[in-house]
CSV table of C-alpha atoms and ligand atoms in Angstrom, one decimal:
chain,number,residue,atom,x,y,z
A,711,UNK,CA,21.0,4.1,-9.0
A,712,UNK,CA,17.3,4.4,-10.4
A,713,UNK,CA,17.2,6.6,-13.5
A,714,UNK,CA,14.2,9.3,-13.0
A,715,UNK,CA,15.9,11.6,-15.9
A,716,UNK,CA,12.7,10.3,-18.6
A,717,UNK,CA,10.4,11.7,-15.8
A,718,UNK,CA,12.2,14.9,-15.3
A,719,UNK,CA,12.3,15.6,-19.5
A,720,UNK,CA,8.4,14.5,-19.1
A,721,UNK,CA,7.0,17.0,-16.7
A,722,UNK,CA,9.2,19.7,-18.0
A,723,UNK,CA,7.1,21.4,-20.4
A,724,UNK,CA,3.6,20.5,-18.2
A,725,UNK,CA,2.3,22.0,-15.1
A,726,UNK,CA,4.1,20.2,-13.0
A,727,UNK,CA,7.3,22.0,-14.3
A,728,UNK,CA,7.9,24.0,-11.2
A,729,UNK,CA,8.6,20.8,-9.3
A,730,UNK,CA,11.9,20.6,-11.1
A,731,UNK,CA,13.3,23.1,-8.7
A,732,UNK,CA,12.9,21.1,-6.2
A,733,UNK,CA,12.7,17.3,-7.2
A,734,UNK,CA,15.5,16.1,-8.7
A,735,UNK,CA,18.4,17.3,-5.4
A,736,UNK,CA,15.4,15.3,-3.4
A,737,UNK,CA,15.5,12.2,-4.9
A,738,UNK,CA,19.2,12.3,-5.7
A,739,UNK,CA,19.9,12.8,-2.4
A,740,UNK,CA,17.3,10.2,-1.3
A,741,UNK,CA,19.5,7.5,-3.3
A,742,UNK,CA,22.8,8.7,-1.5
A,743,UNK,CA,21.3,8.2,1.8
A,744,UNK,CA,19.6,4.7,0.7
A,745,UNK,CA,21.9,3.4,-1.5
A,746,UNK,CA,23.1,0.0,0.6
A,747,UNK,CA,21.8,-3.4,2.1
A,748,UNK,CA,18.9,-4.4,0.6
A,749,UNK,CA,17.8,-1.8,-1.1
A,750,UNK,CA,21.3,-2.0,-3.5
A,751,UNK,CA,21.2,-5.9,-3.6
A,752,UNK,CA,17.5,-5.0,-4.8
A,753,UNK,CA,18.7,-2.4,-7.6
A,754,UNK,CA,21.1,-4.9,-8.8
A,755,UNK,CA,19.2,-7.4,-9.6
A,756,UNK,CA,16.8,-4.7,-11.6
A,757,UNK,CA,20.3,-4.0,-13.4
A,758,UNK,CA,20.5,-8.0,-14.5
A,759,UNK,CA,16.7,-7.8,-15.6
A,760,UNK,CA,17.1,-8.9,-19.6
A,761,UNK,CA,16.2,-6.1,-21.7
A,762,UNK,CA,12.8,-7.8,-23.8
A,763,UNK,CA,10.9,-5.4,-26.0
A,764,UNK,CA,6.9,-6.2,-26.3
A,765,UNK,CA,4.1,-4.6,-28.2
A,766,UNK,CA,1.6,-6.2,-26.0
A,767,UNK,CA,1.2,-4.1,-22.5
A,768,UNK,CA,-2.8,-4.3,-21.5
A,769,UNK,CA,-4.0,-2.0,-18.8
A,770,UNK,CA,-7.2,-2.4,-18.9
A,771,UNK,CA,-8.7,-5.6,-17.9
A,772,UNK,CA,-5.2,-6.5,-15.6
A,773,UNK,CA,-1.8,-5.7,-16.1
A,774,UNK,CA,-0.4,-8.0,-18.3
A,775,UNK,CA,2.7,-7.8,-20.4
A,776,UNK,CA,4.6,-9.8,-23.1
A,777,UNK,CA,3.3,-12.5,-25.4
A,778,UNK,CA,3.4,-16.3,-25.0
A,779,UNK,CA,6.5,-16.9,-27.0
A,780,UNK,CA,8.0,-13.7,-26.7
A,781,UNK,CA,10.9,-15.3,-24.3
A,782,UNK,CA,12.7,-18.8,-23.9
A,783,UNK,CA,11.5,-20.7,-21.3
A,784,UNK,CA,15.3,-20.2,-19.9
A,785,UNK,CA,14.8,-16.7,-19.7
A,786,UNK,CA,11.9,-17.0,-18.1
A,787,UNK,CA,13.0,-18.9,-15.4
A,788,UNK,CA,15.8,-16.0,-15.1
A,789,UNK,CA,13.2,-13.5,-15.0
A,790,UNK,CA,11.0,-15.2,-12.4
A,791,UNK,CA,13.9,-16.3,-10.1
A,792,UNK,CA,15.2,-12.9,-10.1
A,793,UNK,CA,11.5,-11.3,-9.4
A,794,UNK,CA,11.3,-13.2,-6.5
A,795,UNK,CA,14.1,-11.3,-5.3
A,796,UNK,CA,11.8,-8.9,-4.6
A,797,UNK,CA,9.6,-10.7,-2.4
A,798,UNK,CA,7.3,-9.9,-0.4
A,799,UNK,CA,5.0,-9.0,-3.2
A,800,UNK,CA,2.0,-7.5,-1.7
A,801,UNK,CA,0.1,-5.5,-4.3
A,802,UNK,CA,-1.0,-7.0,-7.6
A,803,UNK,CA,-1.5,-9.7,-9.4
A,804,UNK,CA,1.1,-9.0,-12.1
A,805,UNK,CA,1.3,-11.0,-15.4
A,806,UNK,CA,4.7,-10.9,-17.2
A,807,UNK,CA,6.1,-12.8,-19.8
A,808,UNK,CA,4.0,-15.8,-18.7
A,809,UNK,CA,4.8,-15.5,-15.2
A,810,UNK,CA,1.6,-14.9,-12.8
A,811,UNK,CA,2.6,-12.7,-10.0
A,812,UNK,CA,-0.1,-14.1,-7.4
A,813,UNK,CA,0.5,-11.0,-4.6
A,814,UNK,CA,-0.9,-11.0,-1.1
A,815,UNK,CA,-3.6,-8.7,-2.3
A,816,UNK,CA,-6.1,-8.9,-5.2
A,817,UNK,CA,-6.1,-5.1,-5.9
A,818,UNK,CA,-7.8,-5.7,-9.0
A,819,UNK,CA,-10.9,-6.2,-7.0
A,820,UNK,CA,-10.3,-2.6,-5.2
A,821,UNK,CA,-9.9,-1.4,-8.7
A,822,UNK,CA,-13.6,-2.6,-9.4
A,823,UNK,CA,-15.2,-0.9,-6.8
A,824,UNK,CA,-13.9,2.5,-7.8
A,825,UNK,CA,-14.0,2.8,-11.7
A,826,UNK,CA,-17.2,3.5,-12.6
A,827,UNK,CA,-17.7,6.0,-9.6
A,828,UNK,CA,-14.5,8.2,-10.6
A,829,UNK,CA,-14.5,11.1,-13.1
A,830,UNK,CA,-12.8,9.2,-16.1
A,831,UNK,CA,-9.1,9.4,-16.4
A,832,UNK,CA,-8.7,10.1,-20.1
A,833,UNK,CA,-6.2,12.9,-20.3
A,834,UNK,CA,-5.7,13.7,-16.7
A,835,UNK,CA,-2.7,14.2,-14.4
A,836,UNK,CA,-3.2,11.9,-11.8
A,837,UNK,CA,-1.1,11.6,-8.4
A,838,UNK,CA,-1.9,8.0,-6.4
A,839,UNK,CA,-0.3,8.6,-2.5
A,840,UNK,CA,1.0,5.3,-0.8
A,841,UNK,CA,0.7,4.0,-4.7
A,842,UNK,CA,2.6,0.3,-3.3
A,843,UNK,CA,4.3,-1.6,-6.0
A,844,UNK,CA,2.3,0.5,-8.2
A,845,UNK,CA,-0.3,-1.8,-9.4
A,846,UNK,CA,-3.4,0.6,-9.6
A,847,UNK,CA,-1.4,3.4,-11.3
A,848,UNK,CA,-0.8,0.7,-14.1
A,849,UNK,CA,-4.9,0.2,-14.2
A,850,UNK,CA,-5.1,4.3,-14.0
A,851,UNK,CA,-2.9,4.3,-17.1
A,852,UNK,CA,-4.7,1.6,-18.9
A,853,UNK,CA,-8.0,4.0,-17.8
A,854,UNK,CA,-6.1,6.7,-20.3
A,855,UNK,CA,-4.7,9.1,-17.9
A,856,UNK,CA,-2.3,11.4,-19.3
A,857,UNK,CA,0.6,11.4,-16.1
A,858,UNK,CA,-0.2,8.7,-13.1
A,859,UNK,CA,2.6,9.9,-10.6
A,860,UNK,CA,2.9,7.8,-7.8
A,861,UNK,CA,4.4,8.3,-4.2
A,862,UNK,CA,5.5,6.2,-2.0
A,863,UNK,CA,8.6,5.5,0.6
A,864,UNK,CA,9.4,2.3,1.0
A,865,UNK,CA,13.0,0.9,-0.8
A,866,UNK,CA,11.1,-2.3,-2.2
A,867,UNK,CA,7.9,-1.2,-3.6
A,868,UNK,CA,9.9,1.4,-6.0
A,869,UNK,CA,11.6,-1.7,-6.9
A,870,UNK,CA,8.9,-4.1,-7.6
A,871,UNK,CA,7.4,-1.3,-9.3
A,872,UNK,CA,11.1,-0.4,-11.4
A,873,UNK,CA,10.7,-4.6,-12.4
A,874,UNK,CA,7.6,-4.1,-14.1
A,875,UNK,CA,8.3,-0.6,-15.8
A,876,UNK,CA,11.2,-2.8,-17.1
A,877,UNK,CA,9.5,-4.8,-19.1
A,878,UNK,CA,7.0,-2.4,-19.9
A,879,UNK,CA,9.7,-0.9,-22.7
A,880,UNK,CA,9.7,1.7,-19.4
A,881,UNK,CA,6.9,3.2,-20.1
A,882,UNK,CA,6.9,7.1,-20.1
A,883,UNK,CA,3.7,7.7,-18.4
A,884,UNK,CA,4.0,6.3,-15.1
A,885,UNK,CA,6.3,7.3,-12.2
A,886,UNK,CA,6.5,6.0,-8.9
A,887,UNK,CA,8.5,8.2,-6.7
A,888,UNK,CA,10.2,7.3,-3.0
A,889,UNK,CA,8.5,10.4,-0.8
A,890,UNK,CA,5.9,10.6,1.9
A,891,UNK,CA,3.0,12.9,0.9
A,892,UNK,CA,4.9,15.2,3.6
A,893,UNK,CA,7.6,16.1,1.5
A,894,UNK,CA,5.7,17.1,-1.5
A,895,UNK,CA,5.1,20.3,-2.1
A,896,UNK,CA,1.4,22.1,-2.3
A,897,UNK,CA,1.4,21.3,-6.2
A,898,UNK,CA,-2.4,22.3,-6.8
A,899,UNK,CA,-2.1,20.8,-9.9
A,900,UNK,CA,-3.2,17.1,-10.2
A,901,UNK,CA,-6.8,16.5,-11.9
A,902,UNK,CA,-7.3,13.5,-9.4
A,903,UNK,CA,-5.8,12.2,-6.2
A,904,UNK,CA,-6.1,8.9,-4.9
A,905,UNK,CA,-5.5,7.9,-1.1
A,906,UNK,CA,-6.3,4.3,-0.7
A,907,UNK,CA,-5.3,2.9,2.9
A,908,UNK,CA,-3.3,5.5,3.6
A,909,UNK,CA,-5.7,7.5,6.2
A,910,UNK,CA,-5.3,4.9,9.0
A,911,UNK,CA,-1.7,4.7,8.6
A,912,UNK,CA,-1.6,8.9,9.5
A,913,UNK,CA,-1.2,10.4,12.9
A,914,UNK,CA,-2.8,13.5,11.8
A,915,UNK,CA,-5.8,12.3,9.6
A,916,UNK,CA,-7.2,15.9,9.0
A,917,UNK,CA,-4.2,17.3,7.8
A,918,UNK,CA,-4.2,14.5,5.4
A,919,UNK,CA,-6.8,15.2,3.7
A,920,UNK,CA,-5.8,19.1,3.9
A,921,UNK,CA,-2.3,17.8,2.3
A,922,UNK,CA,-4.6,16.0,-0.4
A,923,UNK,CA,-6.5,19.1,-1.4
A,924,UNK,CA,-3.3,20.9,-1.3
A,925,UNK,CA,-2.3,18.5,-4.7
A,926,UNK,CA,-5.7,18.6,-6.7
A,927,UNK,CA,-5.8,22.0,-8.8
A,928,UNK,CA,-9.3,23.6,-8.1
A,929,UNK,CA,-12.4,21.8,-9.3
A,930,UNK,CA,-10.3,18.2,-8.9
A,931,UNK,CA,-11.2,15.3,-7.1
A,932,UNK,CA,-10.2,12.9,-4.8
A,933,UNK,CA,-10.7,9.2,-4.4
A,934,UNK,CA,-10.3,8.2,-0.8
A,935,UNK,CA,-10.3,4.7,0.3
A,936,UNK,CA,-9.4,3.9,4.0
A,937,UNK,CA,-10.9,1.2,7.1
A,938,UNK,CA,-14.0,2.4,8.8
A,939,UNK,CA,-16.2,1.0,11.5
A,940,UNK,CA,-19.9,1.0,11.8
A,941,UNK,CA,-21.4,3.9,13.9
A,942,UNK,CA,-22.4,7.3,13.8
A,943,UNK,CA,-20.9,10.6,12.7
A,944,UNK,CA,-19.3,10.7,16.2
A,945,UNK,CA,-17.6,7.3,16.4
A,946,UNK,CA,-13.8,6.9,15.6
A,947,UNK,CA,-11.7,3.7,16.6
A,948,UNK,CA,-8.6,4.5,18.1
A,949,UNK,CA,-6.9,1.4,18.1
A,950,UNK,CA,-3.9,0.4,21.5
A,951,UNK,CA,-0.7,-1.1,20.0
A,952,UNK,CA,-2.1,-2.7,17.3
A,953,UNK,CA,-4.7,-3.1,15.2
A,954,UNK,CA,-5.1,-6.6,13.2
A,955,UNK,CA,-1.3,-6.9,13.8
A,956,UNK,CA,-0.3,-3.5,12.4
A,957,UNK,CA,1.5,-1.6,14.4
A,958,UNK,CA,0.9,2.0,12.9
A,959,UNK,CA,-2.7,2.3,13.0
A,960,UNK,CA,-4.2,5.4,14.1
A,961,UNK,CA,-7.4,6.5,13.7
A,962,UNK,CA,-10.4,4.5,12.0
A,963,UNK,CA,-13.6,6.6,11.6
A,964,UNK,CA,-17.1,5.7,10.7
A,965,UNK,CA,-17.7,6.8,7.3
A,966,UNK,CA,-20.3,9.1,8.6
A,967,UNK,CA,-17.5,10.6,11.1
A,968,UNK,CA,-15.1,10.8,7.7
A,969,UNK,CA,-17.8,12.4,5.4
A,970,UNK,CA,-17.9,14.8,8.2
A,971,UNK,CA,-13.7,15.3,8.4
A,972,UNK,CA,-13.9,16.0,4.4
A,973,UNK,CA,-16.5,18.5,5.1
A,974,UNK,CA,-14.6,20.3,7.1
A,975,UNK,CA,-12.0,20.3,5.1
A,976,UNK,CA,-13.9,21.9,2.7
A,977,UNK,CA,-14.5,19.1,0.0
A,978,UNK,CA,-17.8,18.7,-1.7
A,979,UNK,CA,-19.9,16.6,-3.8
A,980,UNK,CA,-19.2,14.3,-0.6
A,981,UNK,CA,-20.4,10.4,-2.1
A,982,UNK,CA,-20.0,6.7,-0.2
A,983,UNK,CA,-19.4,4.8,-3.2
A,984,UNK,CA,-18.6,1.9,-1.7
A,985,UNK,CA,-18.3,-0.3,1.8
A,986,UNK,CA,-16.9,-3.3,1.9
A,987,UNK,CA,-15.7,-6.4,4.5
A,988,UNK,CA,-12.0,-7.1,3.3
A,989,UNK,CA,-12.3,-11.2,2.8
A,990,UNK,CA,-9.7,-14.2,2.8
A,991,UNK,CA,-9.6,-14.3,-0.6
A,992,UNK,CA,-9.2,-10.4,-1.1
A,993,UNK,CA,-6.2,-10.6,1.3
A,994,UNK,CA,-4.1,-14.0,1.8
A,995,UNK,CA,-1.1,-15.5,1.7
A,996,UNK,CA,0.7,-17.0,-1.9
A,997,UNK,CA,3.4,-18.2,-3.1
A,998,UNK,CA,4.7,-14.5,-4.1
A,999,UNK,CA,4.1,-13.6,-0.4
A,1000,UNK,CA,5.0,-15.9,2.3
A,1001,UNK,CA,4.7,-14.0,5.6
A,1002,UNK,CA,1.2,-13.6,7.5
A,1003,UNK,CA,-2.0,-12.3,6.2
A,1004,UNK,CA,-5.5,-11.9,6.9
A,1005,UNK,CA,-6.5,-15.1,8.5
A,1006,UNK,CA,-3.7,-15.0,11.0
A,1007,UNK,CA,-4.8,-11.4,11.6
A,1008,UNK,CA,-8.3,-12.2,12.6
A,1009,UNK,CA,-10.0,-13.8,15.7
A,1010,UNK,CA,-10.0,-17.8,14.7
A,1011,UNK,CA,-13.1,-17.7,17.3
A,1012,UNK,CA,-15.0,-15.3,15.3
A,1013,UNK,CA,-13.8,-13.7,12.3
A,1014,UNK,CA,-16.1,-11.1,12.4
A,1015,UNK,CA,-12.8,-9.7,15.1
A,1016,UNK,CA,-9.3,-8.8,14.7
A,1017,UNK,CA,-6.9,-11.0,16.6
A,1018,UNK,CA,-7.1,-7.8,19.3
A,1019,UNK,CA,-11.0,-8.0,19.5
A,1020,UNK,CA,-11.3,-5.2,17.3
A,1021,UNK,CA,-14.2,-4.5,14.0
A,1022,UNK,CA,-12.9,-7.0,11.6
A,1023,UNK,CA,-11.4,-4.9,8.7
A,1024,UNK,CA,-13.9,-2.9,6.6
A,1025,UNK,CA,-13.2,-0.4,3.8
A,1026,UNK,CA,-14.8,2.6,2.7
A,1027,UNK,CA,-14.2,4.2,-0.7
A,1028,UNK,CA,-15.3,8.1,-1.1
A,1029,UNK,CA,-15.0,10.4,-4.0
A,1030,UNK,CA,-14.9,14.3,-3.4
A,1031,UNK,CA,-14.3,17.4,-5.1
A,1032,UNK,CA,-12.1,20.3,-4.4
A,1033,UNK,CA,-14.2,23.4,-4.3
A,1034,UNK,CA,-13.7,25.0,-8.1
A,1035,UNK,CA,-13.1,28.7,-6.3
A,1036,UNK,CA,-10.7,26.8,-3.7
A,1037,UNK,CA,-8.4,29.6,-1.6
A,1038,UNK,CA,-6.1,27.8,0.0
A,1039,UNK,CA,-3.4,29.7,2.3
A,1040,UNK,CA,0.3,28.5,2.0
A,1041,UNK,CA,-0.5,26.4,5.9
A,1042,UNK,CA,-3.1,24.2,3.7
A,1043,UNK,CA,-5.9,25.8,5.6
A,1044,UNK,CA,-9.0,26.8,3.8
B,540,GEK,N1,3.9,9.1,4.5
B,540,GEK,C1,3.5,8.4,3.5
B,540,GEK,N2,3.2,8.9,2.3
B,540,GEK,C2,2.8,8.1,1.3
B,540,GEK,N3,2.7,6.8,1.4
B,540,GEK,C3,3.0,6.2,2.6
B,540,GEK,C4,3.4,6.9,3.7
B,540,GEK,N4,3.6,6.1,4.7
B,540,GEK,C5,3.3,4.9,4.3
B,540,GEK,N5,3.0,4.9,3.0
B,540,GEK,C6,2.6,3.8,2.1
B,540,GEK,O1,1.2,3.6,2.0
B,540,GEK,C7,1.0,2.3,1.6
B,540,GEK,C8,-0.2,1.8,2.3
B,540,GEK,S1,-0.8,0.2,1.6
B,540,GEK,C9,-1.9,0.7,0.3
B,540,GEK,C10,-1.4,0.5,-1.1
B,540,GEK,C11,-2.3,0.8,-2.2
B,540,GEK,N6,-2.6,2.2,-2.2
B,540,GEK,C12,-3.6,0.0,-2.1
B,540,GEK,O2,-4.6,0.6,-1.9
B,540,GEK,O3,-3.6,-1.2,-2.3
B,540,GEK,C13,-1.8,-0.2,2.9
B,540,GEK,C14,-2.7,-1.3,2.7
B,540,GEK,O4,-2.3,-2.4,2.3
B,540,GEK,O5,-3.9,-1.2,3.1
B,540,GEK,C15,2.2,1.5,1.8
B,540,GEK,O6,2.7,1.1,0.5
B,540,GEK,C16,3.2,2.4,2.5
B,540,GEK,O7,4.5,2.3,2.1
């Protein structure tokens, strides 16, 4: 079993206190149901992870833990072996104990685009939806945040993300928790709320974003990253079976047609910060992820295409604000 009792004792006395009526019988019941193939195999070997105490954990430029010398190179080759358990890696890069997680994605680069756009995380509670292995709520630590809470549903990525609180002496002020943003409840109470290619991924974008606002306390604000096309205010991609291989794509709006969604839903202080072509290098296959990636998603005719003859991937990161005198009914309707 994953232990979330540290979490629990941590949001106790905060605002988020009131979710302890509800939390813990969610996730214990969560492990009951989950608790086999893979996803046990995967908790055991977080169970045989040696126990290595470091005072070097640093957040800010990467996330990088341990110093050279800290472990044998026996153990190291324990650690790594047993890391790779948890392949596919998608979301990093990782440095631990010497070893370079090289993931299918250089988040750190998404990181870059956002920082200096945001409000600054020093003393905030901070909720990242679809937070992966966890890699940017590490950065959103290192950025001084007071809480980073993460959601996200899938078996592995909690476990990826359980490896590296493990050698980060499990840290007390992260938490990545196995829920959909569906079966949170409306906690009005984060300072800042991060969606990052999430959107597509939703049948019902608009209630999305409504289920966003519902988590930001009034006056927060969101950071919304998600695949746009070009066009105009009118223009929203929706994709057949698949879009650049993924099966689970949705809708893709302009960014003009998603300013215009966030409007509605009654965000302001609407700003583009940033639009940008995901590259080969951004996205590829390593020795950390062996499966696919963006090259074999794309048109090898024209990469300009997806493999479908769809817009080649292009991202779009927007920050808003939730209204300061925010009413928001218990539906999530303004
Ligand atoms: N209902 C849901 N609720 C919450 N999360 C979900 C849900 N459904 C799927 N996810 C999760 O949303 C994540 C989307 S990846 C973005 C990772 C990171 N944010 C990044 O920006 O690199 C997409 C990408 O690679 O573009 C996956 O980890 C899903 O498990």
């Amino acid at each position: 079993m994953i232990d979330f009792s540290n979490f629990y004792q941590r949001i106790a006395k905060s605002r988020l206190q009131h979710w302890l009526h509800t939390l813990p019988a969610q996730l214990h019941d969560w492990q009951k149901l989950h608790l086999h193939g893979e996803f046990a195999r995967w908790v055991r070997a977080l169970h045989k992870l040696p126990n290595i105490t470091t005072d070097h954990i640093e957040l800010t430029d990467g996330v990088t833990i341990g110093r050279p010398g800290e472990v044998s190179a026996g153990e190291q080759k324990k650690i790594e072996s047993l890391l790779r358990q948890f392949h596919p890696w998608r979301k990093g890069p990782f440095h631990i104990h010497g070893i370079h997680i090289d993931t299918e994605w250089r988040s750190d680069w998404k990181w870059d685009r956002l920082k200096d756009h945001i409000s600054p995380l020093q003393h905030r509670y901070v909720l990242d939806v679809g937070c992966g292995s966890g890699y940017h709520m590490w950065r959103m630590a290192g950025a001084g945040a007071k809480l980073v809470v993460g959601i996200d549903p899938s078996q592995l990525f909690l476990c990826q993300f359980e490896a590296v609180r493990h050698f980060a002496n499990a840290y007390r002020g992260v938490q990545l928790l196995p829920l959909g943003i569906e079966e949170l409840p409306e906690l009005r109470a984060f300072d800042t709320v991060f969606s990052m290619g999430v959107l597509y991924h939703r049948r019902s974008p608009i209630d999305h974003l409504l289920q966003l606002k519902s988590q930001l306390r009034a006056g927060g604000e969101l950071v919304l990253e998600t695949l746009v096309i070009d066009g105009n205010e009118h223009q929203v991609l929706v994709p057949g079976e698949r879009y650049g291989k993924m099966r689970n794509v949705w809708f893709i709006p302009s960014t003009r047609a998603l300013v215009g969604w966030l409007e509605k839903c009654g965000f302001e202080d609407i700003r583009v910060v940033d639009e940008s072509l995901t590259t080969v290098d951004e996205q590829r296959s390593t020795d950390w992820m062996r499966n696919e990636s963006l090259t074999d998603f794309l048109d090898p005719a024209d990469p300009g295409k997806t493999i479908e003859g769809y817009p080649a991937p292009k991202r779009a990161i927007i920050v808003a604000i939730k209204p300061a005198d925010s009413q928001q009914t218990a539906r999530g309707e303004i």
